[in-house]
Amino acid sequence: MSATATRVLVLNSGSSSVKYQLLDMASSTRLAVGLVERIGEETSRLVHTPLASGGEKRETEGAIADHEAALKAVAAELAADGLGLDSPELAAIGHRVVHGGLKFTAPTVIDDAVLTEIERLVPVAPLHNPANITGIRTARALRPDLPQVAVFDTAFHTTMPEHAARYAIDVATADAHRIRRYGFHGTSHAYVSRKTAELLGKDPSEVNVIVLHLGNGASASAVAGGRCVDTSMGLTPLEGLVMGTRSGDIDPAVTFHLKRVAGMSTDEIDALLNKKSGLVGLCGDNDMREIRRRIDEGDERARLAFDIYIHRLKKYIGAYSAVLGKVDAVAFTAGVGENAAPVREAAVAGLAEMGLAVDASLNAVRSGEPRLISPDYARVAVAVVPTDEELEIAQQTYALVNA
Ligand SMILES: Nc1ncnc2c1ncn2[C@@H]1O[C@H](COP(=O)(O)OP(=O)(O)O)[C@@H](O)[C@H]1O
Ligand SMILES: CC(=O)OP(=O)(O)O
Ligand SMILES: [Mg+2]
């Protein structure tokens, strides 16, 4: 790495999107940020903002067939601003990798063996690891000389005690197939729980926080003194909360029933629970903005979908309050958590006996900053804390390549 190489490119590849940021770590500045969405559809969209030059946001619409094409389009956008991947100032590329299994508990420089292990984990993160792998391969082909670092969603959750991480199934079978609860969105849960402590003016070691990461995928975590002690996602990112397209918790016997009685194949059941369930399965929409609009128009299906979503969320707030014993803060984050005031209001409604309340005028504030939305008298702080997985990945990546 050259002495002047202080930039990190971060790729957060999702099942149908890529979020990216180019950061200069020496000056703590964002040089460019962007998003490619609806990859694989006719209506793909790339939004690129060249912050370094103060340039205007650029939007390109049109089919982007796969993640490889998406990354090449991102590289071209960066090059157009003089920030191309060929820059000698680039120190490393940091990749979000969703499933790291038991092997990866920290950021890792990617070599062939690491890539093979990430591939081995595809069956337990079928929507995510393949996209992460394509991102890594494409970036490597463009800059074979540069360190590529994987930052795993599962890493933060490896501190979970065995009684939280194990399923109550036959131990020999579980161990033979590495079946246990891994948890995901860990980079976000780590970042947000730390930021929440900061907002309270405390050290992370002094506070217990329930983090509600509500994006398209959604998960809750119980963080005690900076360490994760429980989280809602399991072997795969399917367990737990109701999500945009995923069912979350369900009686596993539903799957046997669908196979034996409805005659569905394993792949069909997988697709049903991962892609055609959750909010989209319940009401046809997975975007909370659209669901709220429909509720305002009196749409009953949208109302029921919302109520099911909130009911599950409330159950996890209750469960994690019990797991933690004492809760200092509940933090809402990600697309829904940061933007949907009605979700925050409804999730906390009726929990005054547990010390939880939301102040309506504070909850209505729109801001990109961490903020409290609970009234002064509330025993537990309720906060909105914007996540920044890309910044966290950049910092971990830069620290590793400079170590
Ligand atoms: N202004 C808003 N109001 C309500 N919900 C929103 C708003 N903006 C985004 N969302 C929700 O956030 C979701 C995306 O969250 P995000 O954290 O970006 O998810 P992911 O990383 O899984 O793509 C959208 O599907 C939508 O439901
Ligand atoms: C793990 C996971 O569910 O990630 P996302 O929310 O990006 O789909
Ligand atoms: Mg996300």
Short mmCIF file of C-alpha atoms and ligand atoms in Angstrom, two decimals:
data_model
loop_
_atom_site.label_atom_id
_atom_site.label_comp_id
_atom_site.label_asym_id
_atom_site.label_seq_id
_atom_site.Cartn_x
_atom_site.Cartn_y
_atom_site.Cartn_z
CA MET A 1 0.00 0.00 0.00
CA SER A 2 1.42 3.40 -0.93
CA ALA A 3 1.85 6.03 1.77
CA THR A 4 -0.74 8.25 0.13
CA ALA A 5 -3.37 5.53 -0.19
CA THR A 6 -6.02 6.60 2.29
CA ARG A 7 -9.23 5.85 0.41
CA VAL A 8 -11.56 2.92 0.91
CA LEU A 9 -14.35 1.84 -1.42
CA VAL A 10 -17.16 0.01 0.37
CA LEU A 11 -19.58 -2.31 -1.41
CA ASN A 12 -22.77 -3.38 0.35
CA SER A 13 -24.27 -5.85 -2.11
CA GLY A 14 -27.83 -6.95 -1.36
CA SER A 15 -29.99 -9.46 -3.17
CA SER A 16 -31.13 -6.93 -5.77
CA SER A 17 -29.13 -3.83 -4.93
CA VAL A 18 -25.64 -2.48 -4.35
CA LYS A 19 -25.02 0.43 -2.00
CA TYR A 20 -21.54 1.93 -2.19
CA GLN A 21 -19.41 4.68 -0.72
CA LEU A 22 -15.93 5.95 -1.46
CA LEU A 23 -14.37 7.46 1.65
CA ASP A 24 -11.11 9.21 2.42
CA MET A 25 -10.10 7.91 5.83
CA ALA A 26 -7.33 10.45 6.45
CA SER A 27 -9.70 13.40 6.22
CA SER A 28 -12.85 11.50 7.30
CA THR A 29 -14.74 12.60 4.21
CA ARG A 30 -17.14 10.89 1.86
CA LEU A 31 -16.04 11.38 -1.74
CA ALA A 32 -18.95 9.62 -3.44
CA VAL A 33 -22.03 7.67 -2.44
CA GLY A 34 -24.51 5.73 -4.51
CA LEU A 35 -26.97 2.96 -5.01
CA VAL A 36 -27.91 0.55 -7.77
CA GLU A 37 -31.38 -0.90 -7.26
CA ARG A 38 -33.71 -3.36 -8.98
CA ILE A 39 -30.74 -5.29 -10.43
CA GLY A 40 -31.99 -7.96 -12.85
CA GLU A 41 -35.11 -6.01 -13.80
CA GLU A 42 -35.80 -3.81 -16.83
CA THR A 43 -36.14 -0.77 -14.60
CA SER A 44 -32.78 -0.85 -12.80
CA ARG A 45 -31.66 2.51 -11.48
CA LEU A 46 -28.23 3.87 -10.55
CA VAL A 47 -28.07 6.97 -8.37
CA HIS A 48 -24.59 8.42 -7.94
CA THR A 49 -23.64 11.49 -5.91
CA PRO A 50 -20.08 12.84 -6.38
CA LEU A 51 -19.75 14.59 -3.03
CA ALA A 52 -16.03 15.41 -3.48
CA SER A 53 -16.64 17.71 -6.45
CA GLY A 54 -19.89 19.04 -4.98
CA GLY A 55 -21.47 17.72 -8.17
CA GLU A 56 -25.15 17.09 -8.76
CA LYS A 57 -26.74 13.71 -8.12
CA ARG A 58 -26.80 11.66 -11.35
CA GLU A 59 -29.54 9.11 -12.05
CA THR A 60 -29.41 6.48 -14.78
CA GLU A 61 -32.36 4.21 -15.55
CA GLY A 62 -32.29 1.05 -17.67
CA ALA A 63 -31.74 -2.67 -17.36
CA ILE A 64 -28.69 -3.79 -15.35
CA ALA A 65 -28.65 -7.56 -15.72
CA ASP A 66 -26.64 -8.69 -12.71
CA HIS A 67 -24.30 -7.65 -9.89
CA GLU A 68 -21.25 -7.81 -12.14
CA ALA A 69 -22.81 -5.33 -14.56
CA ALA A 70 -23.89 -3.19 -11.61
CA LEU A 71 -20.36 -2.98 -10.26
CA LYS A 72 -18.91 -2.14 -13.64
CA ALA A 73 -21.48 0.67 -13.94
CA VAL A 74 -20.46 1.94 -10.49
CA ALA A 75 -16.78 1.84 -11.49
CA ALA A 76 -17.61 3.87 -14.61
CA GLU A 77 -19.48 6.49 -12.57
CA LEU A 78 -16.55 6.84 -10.18
CA ALA A 79 -14.11 7.09 -13.11
CA ALA A 80 -16.19 9.88 -14.64
CA ASP A 81 -15.44 11.94 -11.50
CA GLY A 82 -11.73 11.12 -11.55
CA LEU A 83 -12.29 8.70 -8.66
CA GLY A 84 -11.82 5.49 -10.66
CA LEU A 85 -10.77 2.17 -9.23
CA ASP A 86 -7.38 2.62 -10.89
CA SER A 87 -6.56 5.45 -8.46
CA PRO A 88 -3.28 4.96 -6.52
CA GLU A 89 -5.02 6.62 -3.57
CA LEU A 90 -7.27 3.62 -3.09
CA ALA A 91 -6.03 1.58 -0.10
CA ALA A 92 -8.58 -1.22 -0.07
CA ILE A 93 -12.06 -2.35 -0.98
CA GLY A 94 -14.34 -3.35 1.90
CA HIS A 95 -17.17 -5.78 1.24
CA ARG A 96 -20.22 -6.48 3.36
CA VAL A 97 -20.50 -10.27 3.56
CA VAL A 98 -23.71 -11.45 5.15
CA HIS A 99 -22.88 -14.97 6.36
CA GLY A 100 -19.51 -15.73 7.92
CA GLY A 101 -20.52 -18.90 9.76
CA LEU A 102 -18.48 -19.73 12.86
CA LYS A 103 -15.10 -19.22 11.24
CA PHE A 104 -15.16 -15.47 10.71
CA THR A 105 -15.51 -13.43 13.87
CA ALA A 106 -13.58 -10.37 12.64
CA PRO A 107 -12.85 -8.48 9.40
CA THR A 108 -10.75 -10.65 7.10
CA VAL A 109 -8.50 -10.02 4.10
CA ILE A 110 -9.98 -12.07 1.27
CA ASP A 111 -7.86 -14.75 -0.39
CA ASP A 112 -8.95 -17.83 -2.35
CA ALA A 113 -9.51 -19.88 0.82
CA VAL A 114 -11.70 -17.16 2.36
CA LEU A 115 -13.71 -16.91 -0.85
CA THR A 116 -14.21 -20.69 -0.89
CA GLU A 117 -15.53 -20.55 2.69
CA ILE A 118 -17.95 -17.71 1.80
CA GLU A 119 -19.17 -19.86 -1.12
CA ARG A 120 -19.66 -22.83 1.19
CA LEU A 121 -22.09 -20.67 3.19
CA VAL A 122 -24.34 -19.85 0.20
CA PRO A 123 -27.05 -22.37 1.25
CA VAL A 124 -27.52 -20.50 4.54
CA ALA A 125 -27.62 -17.01 2.96
CA PRO A 126 -29.05 -17.73 -0.48
CA LEU A 127 -30.28 -14.18 -1.14
CA HIS A 128 -27.09 -12.50 0.03
CA ASN A 129 -23.78 -14.41 -0.14
CA PRO A 130 -23.97 -14.94 -3.95
CA ALA A 131 -24.27 -11.17 -4.45
CA ASN A 132 -21.38 -10.57 -2.03
CA ILE A 133 -19.25 -13.12 -3.92
CA THR A 134 -19.95 -11.47 -7.28
CA GLY A 135 -18.98 -8.13 -5.75
CA ILE A 136 -15.69 -9.56 -4.51
CA ARG A 137 -14.85 -11.31 -7.79
CA THR A 138 -15.65 -8.27 -9.91
CA ALA A 139 -13.68 -5.90 -7.66
CA ARG A 140 -10.74 -8.31 -7.62
CA ALA A 141 -10.72 -8.50 -11.42
CA LEU A 142 -10.69 -4.71 -11.65
CA ARG A 143 -7.92 -4.27 -9.03
CA PRO A 144 -6.11 -7.58 -8.42
CA ASP A 145 -3.31 -5.80 -6.53
CA LEU A 146 -5.57 -4.24 -3.88
CA PRO A 147 -6.51 -5.78 -0.52
CA GLN A 148 -10.16 -6.82 -0.47
CA VAL A 149 -11.61 -7.10 3.01
CA ALA A 150 -14.75 -8.95 4.10
CA VAL A 151 -16.75 -7.52 7.01
CA PHE A 152 -19.31 -10.06 8.18
CA ASP A 153 -22.89 -9.44 9.33
CA THR A 154 -22.56 -12.40 11.68
CA ALA A 155 -19.38 -11.24 13.48
CA PHE A 156 -21.00 -9.01 16.14
CA HIS A 157 -23.32 -11.84 17.20
CA THR A 158 -20.60 -14.38 17.96
CA THR A 159 -20.67 -13.21 21.60
CA MET A 160 -24.17 -14.67 22.07
CA PRO A 161 -24.20 -17.22 24.88
CA GLU A 162 -24.88 -20.85 23.95
CA HIS A 163 -28.34 -20.75 25.51
CA ALA A 164 -29.32 -18.01 23.05
CA ALA A 165 -27.45 -19.35 20.04
CA ARG A 166 -28.55 -23.00 20.18
CA TYR A 167 -31.84 -24.35 18.90
CA ALA A 168 -33.54 -26.93 21.09
CA ILE A 169 -32.94 -29.77 18.64
CA ASP A 170 -30.84 -32.94 18.78
CA VAL A 171 -27.32 -31.78 19.57
CA ALA A 172 -25.50 -34.31 17.37
CA THR A 173 -27.58 -33.34 14.31
CA ALA A 174 -27.14 -29.63 15.03
CA ASP A 175 -23.38 -29.97 15.44
CA ALA A 176 -22.92 -32.19 12.40
CA HIS A 177 -24.57 -29.56 10.19
CA ARG A 178 -23.52 -26.43 12.11
CA ILE A 179 -27.16 -25.58 12.76
CA ARG A 180 -27.37 -22.73 15.24
CA ARG A 181 -28.44 -19.12 15.41
CA TYR A 182 -25.84 -16.84 13.80
CA GLY A 183 -27.70 -13.53 13.52
CA PHE A 184 -27.23 -10.86 10.83
CA HIS A 185 -27.06 -7.07 10.34
CA GLY A 186 -24.31 -7.26 12.99
CA THR A 187 -22.32 -4.33 11.57
CA SER A 188 -25.42 -2.19 11.98
CA HIS A 189 -26.29 -3.51 15.46
CA ALA A 190 -22.71 -2.82 16.58
CA TYR A 191 -22.61 0.68 15.13
CA VAL A 192 -26.08 1.69 16.33
CA SER A 193 -25.67 0.33 19.86
CA ARG A 194 -22.39 2.27 20.17
CA LYS A 195 -23.96 5.47 18.80
CA THR A 196 -26.90 5.06 21.18
CA ALA A 197 -24.54 4.94 24.16
CA GLU A 198 -22.86 8.08 22.80
CA LEU A 199 -26.25 9.79 22.53
CA LEU A 200 -26.89 8.96 26.20
CA GLY A 201 -23.44 10.33 27.13
CA LYS A 202 -22.30 6.92 28.36
CA ASP A 203 -19.66 4.36 27.53
CA PRO A 204 -21.07 1.32 25.61
CA SER A 205 -19.98 -0.88 28.53
CA GLU A 206 -22.43 0.96 30.81
CA VAL A 207 -25.66 0.54 28.85
CA ASN A 208 -28.14 -2.12 27.74
CA VAL A 209 -29.74 -1.41 24.39
CA ILE A 210 -32.40 -3.05 22.24
CA VAL A 211 -31.60 -2.27 18.60
CA LEU A 212 -34.41 -2.58 16.04
CA HIS A 213 -32.89 -2.67 12.54
CA LEU A 214 -35.94 -2.29 10.30
CA GLY A 215 -35.00 -2.23 6.62
CA ASN A 216 -36.19 -4.56 3.90
CA GLY A 217 -34.63 -7.28 5.99
CA ALA A 218 -35.28 -6.62 9.67
CA SER A 219 -33.80 -7.84 12.93
CA ALA A 220 -33.72 -7.01 16.63
CA SER A 221 -30.82 -7.44 19.02
CA ALA A 222 -30.26 -7.29 22.76
CA VAL A 223 -26.91 -5.63 23.50
CA ALA A 224 -25.63 -5.72 27.08
CA GLY A 225 -22.65 -3.51 27.85
CA GLY A 226 -21.62 -3.43 24.19
CA ARG A 227 -21.90 -7.20 23.60
CA CYS A 228 -24.69 -8.93 21.73
CA VAL A 229 -26.55 -11.40 23.97
CA ASP A 230 -29.44 -12.25 21.65
CA THR A 231 -30.71 -11.47 18.17
CA SER A 232 -33.80 -12.36 16.19
CA MET A 233 -32.31 -13.81 12.99
CA GLY A 234 -31.09 -17.39 13.09
CA LEU A 235 -29.31 -19.94 10.90
CA THR A 236 -30.41 -17.76 7.99
CA PRO A 237 -31.83 -14.21 7.72
CA LEU A 238 -35.36 -15.64 7.65
CA GLU A 239 -36.10 -15.94 11.38
CA GLY A 240 -37.54 -13.26 13.64
CA LEU A 241 -39.36 -10.09 12.70
CA VAL A 242 -41.86 -9.67 9.87
CA MET A 243 -39.86 -8.24 6.94
CA GLY A 244 -40.48 -6.75 3.51
CA THR A 245 -40.70 -10.14 1.78
CA ARG A 246 -39.77 -12.65 4.54
CA SER A 247 -42.12 -14.27 7.04
CA GLY A 248 -39.86 -14.17 10.09
CA ASP A 249 -40.88 -16.56 12.91
CA ILE A 250 -43.16 -19.37 11.83
CA ASP A 251 -44.01 -22.86 13.13
CA PRO A 252 -41.49 -25.08 11.26
CA ALA A 253 -44.30 -27.60 10.76
CA VAL A 254 -45.83 -25.17 8.25
CA THR A 255 -43.06 -26.27 5.88
CA PHE A 256 -43.85 -30.00 6.31
CA HIS A 257 -47.49 -29.21 5.78
CA LEU A 258 -46.80 -27.29 2.57
CA LYS A 259 -44.73 -30.21 1.31
CA ARG A 260 -47.04 -33.05 2.30
CA VAL A 261 -50.44 -31.46 1.84
CA ALA A 262 -49.92 -28.66 -0.69
CA GLY A 263 -47.33 -30.66 -2.68
CA MET A 264 -44.82 -27.84 -2.84
CA SER A 265 -41.13 -28.50 -3.45
CA THR A 266 -38.41 -27.37 -1.03
CA ASP A 267 -37.36 -24.64 -3.47
CA GLU A 268 -40.95 -23.42 -3.79
CA ILE A 269 -41.33 -23.25 -0.01
CA ASP A 270 -38.01 -21.43 0.27
CA ALA A 271 -39.14 -18.86 -2.30
CA LEU A 272 -42.55 -18.53 -0.60
CA LEU A 273 -41.07 -17.75 2.82
CA ASN A 274 -38.15 -15.60 1.64
CA LYS A 275 -39.63 -13.71 -1.29
CA LYS A 276 -43.43 -13.88 -1.19
CA SER A 277 -44.15 -13.50 2.51
CA GLY A 278 -43.80 -10.73 5.08
CA LEU A 279 -45.44 -7.44 4.15
CA VAL A 280 -45.52 -8.25 0.42
CA GLY A 281 -47.23 -11.58 1.08
CA LEU A 282 -49.74 -10.03 3.42
CA CYS A 283 -50.77 -7.01 1.36
CA GLY A 284 -48.89 -6.95 -1.96
CA ASP A 285 -46.52 -4.12 -0.99
CA ASN A 286 -43.21 -4.26 0.87
CA ASP A 287 -42.51 -0.54 1.00
CA MET A 288 -43.68 0.99 4.28
CA ARG A 289 -44.39 4.32 2.55
CA GLU A 290 -46.87 2.65 0.22
CA ILE A 291 -48.44 0.67 3.09
CA ARG A 292 -48.97 3.85 5.12
CA ARG A 293 -50.50 5.59 2.08
CA ARG A 294 -52.93 2.70 1.62
CA ILE A 295 -53.84 2.71 5.33
CA ASP A 296 -54.60 6.42 5.09
CA GLU A 297 -57.00 5.57 2.26
CA GLY A 298 -58.76 2.98 4.44
CA ASP A 299 -57.19 -0.15 2.92
CA GLU A 300 -57.91 -3.08 5.30
CA ARG A 301 -55.27 -5.47 3.95
CA ALA A 302 -52.55 -2.88 4.37
CA ARG A 303 -53.84 -2.17 7.92
CA LEU A 304 -53.70 -5.85 8.87
CA ALA A 305 -50.18 -6.24 7.41
CA PHE A 306 -49.05 -3.24 9.46
CA ASP A 307 -50.67 -4.61 12.62
CA ILE A 308 -48.99 -8.01 12.21
CA TYR A 309 -45.63 -6.27 11.65
CA ILE A 310 -46.07 -4.20 14.83
CA HIS A 311 -47.33 -7.10 16.93
CA ARG A 312 -44.16 -9.09 16.19
CA LEU A 313 -41.95 -6.07 16.87
CA LYS A 314 -43.63 -5.55 20.25
CA LYS A 315 -43.10 -9.18 21.19
CA TYR A 316 -39.36 -8.81 20.57
CA ILE A 317 -39.18 -5.59 22.62
CA GLY A 318 -40.82 -7.50 25.47
CA ALA A 319 -38.63 -10.56 25.05
CA TYR A 320 -35.39 -8.59 24.95
CA SER A 321 -36.44 -6.47 27.94
CA ALA A 322 -36.69 -9.75 29.84
CA VAL A 323 -33.39 -11.03 28.44
CA LEU A 324 -31.58 -7.81 29.44
CA GLY A 325 -33.34 -7.34 32.78
CA LYS A 326 -32.69 -3.61 32.66
CA VAL A 327 -33.06 -1.62 29.44
CA ASP A 328 -31.48 1.82 29.03
CA ALA A 329 -32.55 2.47 25.45
CA VAL A 330 -34.52 1.17 22.49
CA ALA A 331 -33.00 2.36 19.21
CA PHE A 332 -34.81 2.37 15.86
CA THR A 333 -32.68 2.23 12.71
CA ALA A 334 -32.55 1.44 8.94
CA GLY A 335 -35.03 2.54 6.25
CA VAL A 336 -38.23 1.90 8.20
CA GLY A 337 -36.85 2.56 11.67
CA GLU A 338 -35.31 5.89 10.68
CA ASN A 339 -38.18 7.19 8.58
CA ALA A 340 -41.51 5.67 9.60
CA ALA A 341 -42.77 7.61 12.66
CA PRO A 342 -46.05 5.59 12.76
CA VAL A 343 -44.06 2.35 13.14
CA ARG A 344 -42.11 3.76 16.10
CA GLU A 345 -45.25 5.14 17.71
CA ALA A 346 -47.19 1.89 17.33
CA ALA A 347 -44.31 -0.36 18.46
CA VAL A 348 -44.04 1.47 21.79
CA ALA A 349 -47.77 2.19 22.30
CA GLY A 350 -49.10 0.62 25.48
CA LEU A 351 -45.66 -0.08 26.97
CA ALA A 352 -45.68 2.76 29.53
CA GLU A 353 -45.65 0.22 32.37
CA MET A 354 -42.30 -0.96 30.97
CA GLY A 355 -41.00 2.63 31.05
CA LEU A 356 -41.39 3.10 27.30
CA ALA A 357 -43.09 6.07 25.66
CA VAL A 358 -42.75 8.24 22.56
CA ASP A 359 -43.28 12.00 22.44
CA ALA A 360 -45.40 12.74 19.36
CA SER A 361 -43.68 16.00 18.39
CA LEU A 362 -40.16 14.58 18.85
CA ASN A 363 -41.19 11.49 16.88
CA ALA A 364 -42.34 13.69 13.99
CA VAL A 365 -38.92 15.36 13.58
CA ARG A 366 -37.11 14.33 10.39
CA SER A 367 -33.34 14.38 10.68
CA GLY A 368 -30.26 12.42 9.71
CA GLU A 369 -28.86 12.79 13.24
CA PRO A 370 -29.19 10.44 16.22
CA ARG A 371 -31.99 11.76 18.44
CA LEU A 372 -34.19 10.94 21.41
CA ILE A 373 -37.93 10.66 20.82
CA SER A 374 -39.01 9.70 24.35
CA PRO A 375 -40.43 12.27 26.78
CA ASP A 376 -38.22 13.42 29.68
CA TYR A 377 -40.14 11.39 32.25
CA ALA A 378 -39.69 8.06 30.44
CA ARG A 379 -37.50 5.55 32.30
CA VAL A 380 -36.18 4.04 29.06
CA ALA A 381 -34.77 6.25 26.29
CA VAL A 382 -36.33 5.68 22.89
CA ALA A 383 -34.05 6.86 20.09
CA VAL A 384 -33.76 7.10 16.33
CA VAL A 385 -30.17 6.33 15.41
CA PRO A 386 -29.36 6.30 11.68
CA THR A 387 -27.19 3.33 10.79
CA ASP A 388 -24.07 3.62 8.64
CA GLU A 389 -22.95 0.14 7.69
CA GLU A 390 -20.70 1.57 4.99
CA LEU A 391 -18.77 3.84 7.38
CA GLU A 392 -18.37 1.00 9.87
CA ILE A 393 -17.13 -1.33 7.10
CA ALA A 394 -14.71 1.36 5.85
CA GLN A 395 -13.27 1.88 9.33
CA GLN A 396 -12.84 -1.83 9.99
CA THR A 397 -11.30 -2.32 6.53
CA TYR A 398 -8.85 0.56 6.90
CA ALA A 399 -7.83 -0.49 10.39
CA LEU A 400 -7.12 -4.03 9.15
CA VAL A 401 -5.00 -3.04 6.15
CA ASN A 402 -3.00 -0.62 8.29
CA ALA A 403 -2.50 -3.07 11.13
N1 LIG B 1 -39.70 7.76 4.20
C1 LIG B 1 -39.95 6.49 4.49
N2 LIG B 1 -41.05 6.16 5.21
C2 LIG B 1 -41.32 4.89 5.52
N3 LIG B 1 -40.56 3.85 5.15
C3 LIG B 1 -39.47 4.10 4.43
C4 LIG B 1 -39.09 5.43 4.07
N4 LIG B 1 -37.95 5.36 3.36
C5 LIG B 1 -37.62 4.05 3.28
N5 LIG B 1 -38.53 3.29 3.92
C6 LIG B 1 -38.54 1.84 4.06
O1 LIG B 1 -37.21 1.38 4.16
C7 LIG B 1 -37.03 0.21 3.34
C8 LIG B 1 -35.58 0.11 2.89
O2 LIG B 1 -34.77 0.12 4.02
P1 LIG B 1 -33.20 -0.13 3.90
O3 LIG B 1 -32.64 -0.06 5.26
O4 LIG B 1 -32.61 0.75 2.87
O5 LIG B 1 -33.25 -1.63 3.43
P2 LIG B 1 -32.22 -2.61 2.73
O6 LIG B 1 -30.84 -2.22 3.22
O7 LIG B 1 -32.65 -3.94 3.22
O8 LIG B 1 -32.39 -2.42 1.27
C9 LIG B 1 -38.03 0.40 2.21
O9 LIG B 1 -38.43 -0.82 1.68
C10 LIG B 1 -39.19 1.11 2.90
O10 LIG B 1 -40.08 0.15 3.44
C1 LIG B 2 -29.14 -10.06 6.33
C2 LIG B 2 -30.20 -9.25 5.70
O1 LIG B 2 -31.37 -9.54 5.86
O2 LIG B 2 -29.80 -8.19 4.99
P1 LIG B 2 -30.72 -7.16 4.16
O3 LIG B 2 -31.58 -6.47 5.16
O4 LIG B 2 -29.74 -6.24 3.50
O5 LIG B 2 -31.53 -7.97 3.20
MG MG B 3 -29.68 -3.03 4.69
#
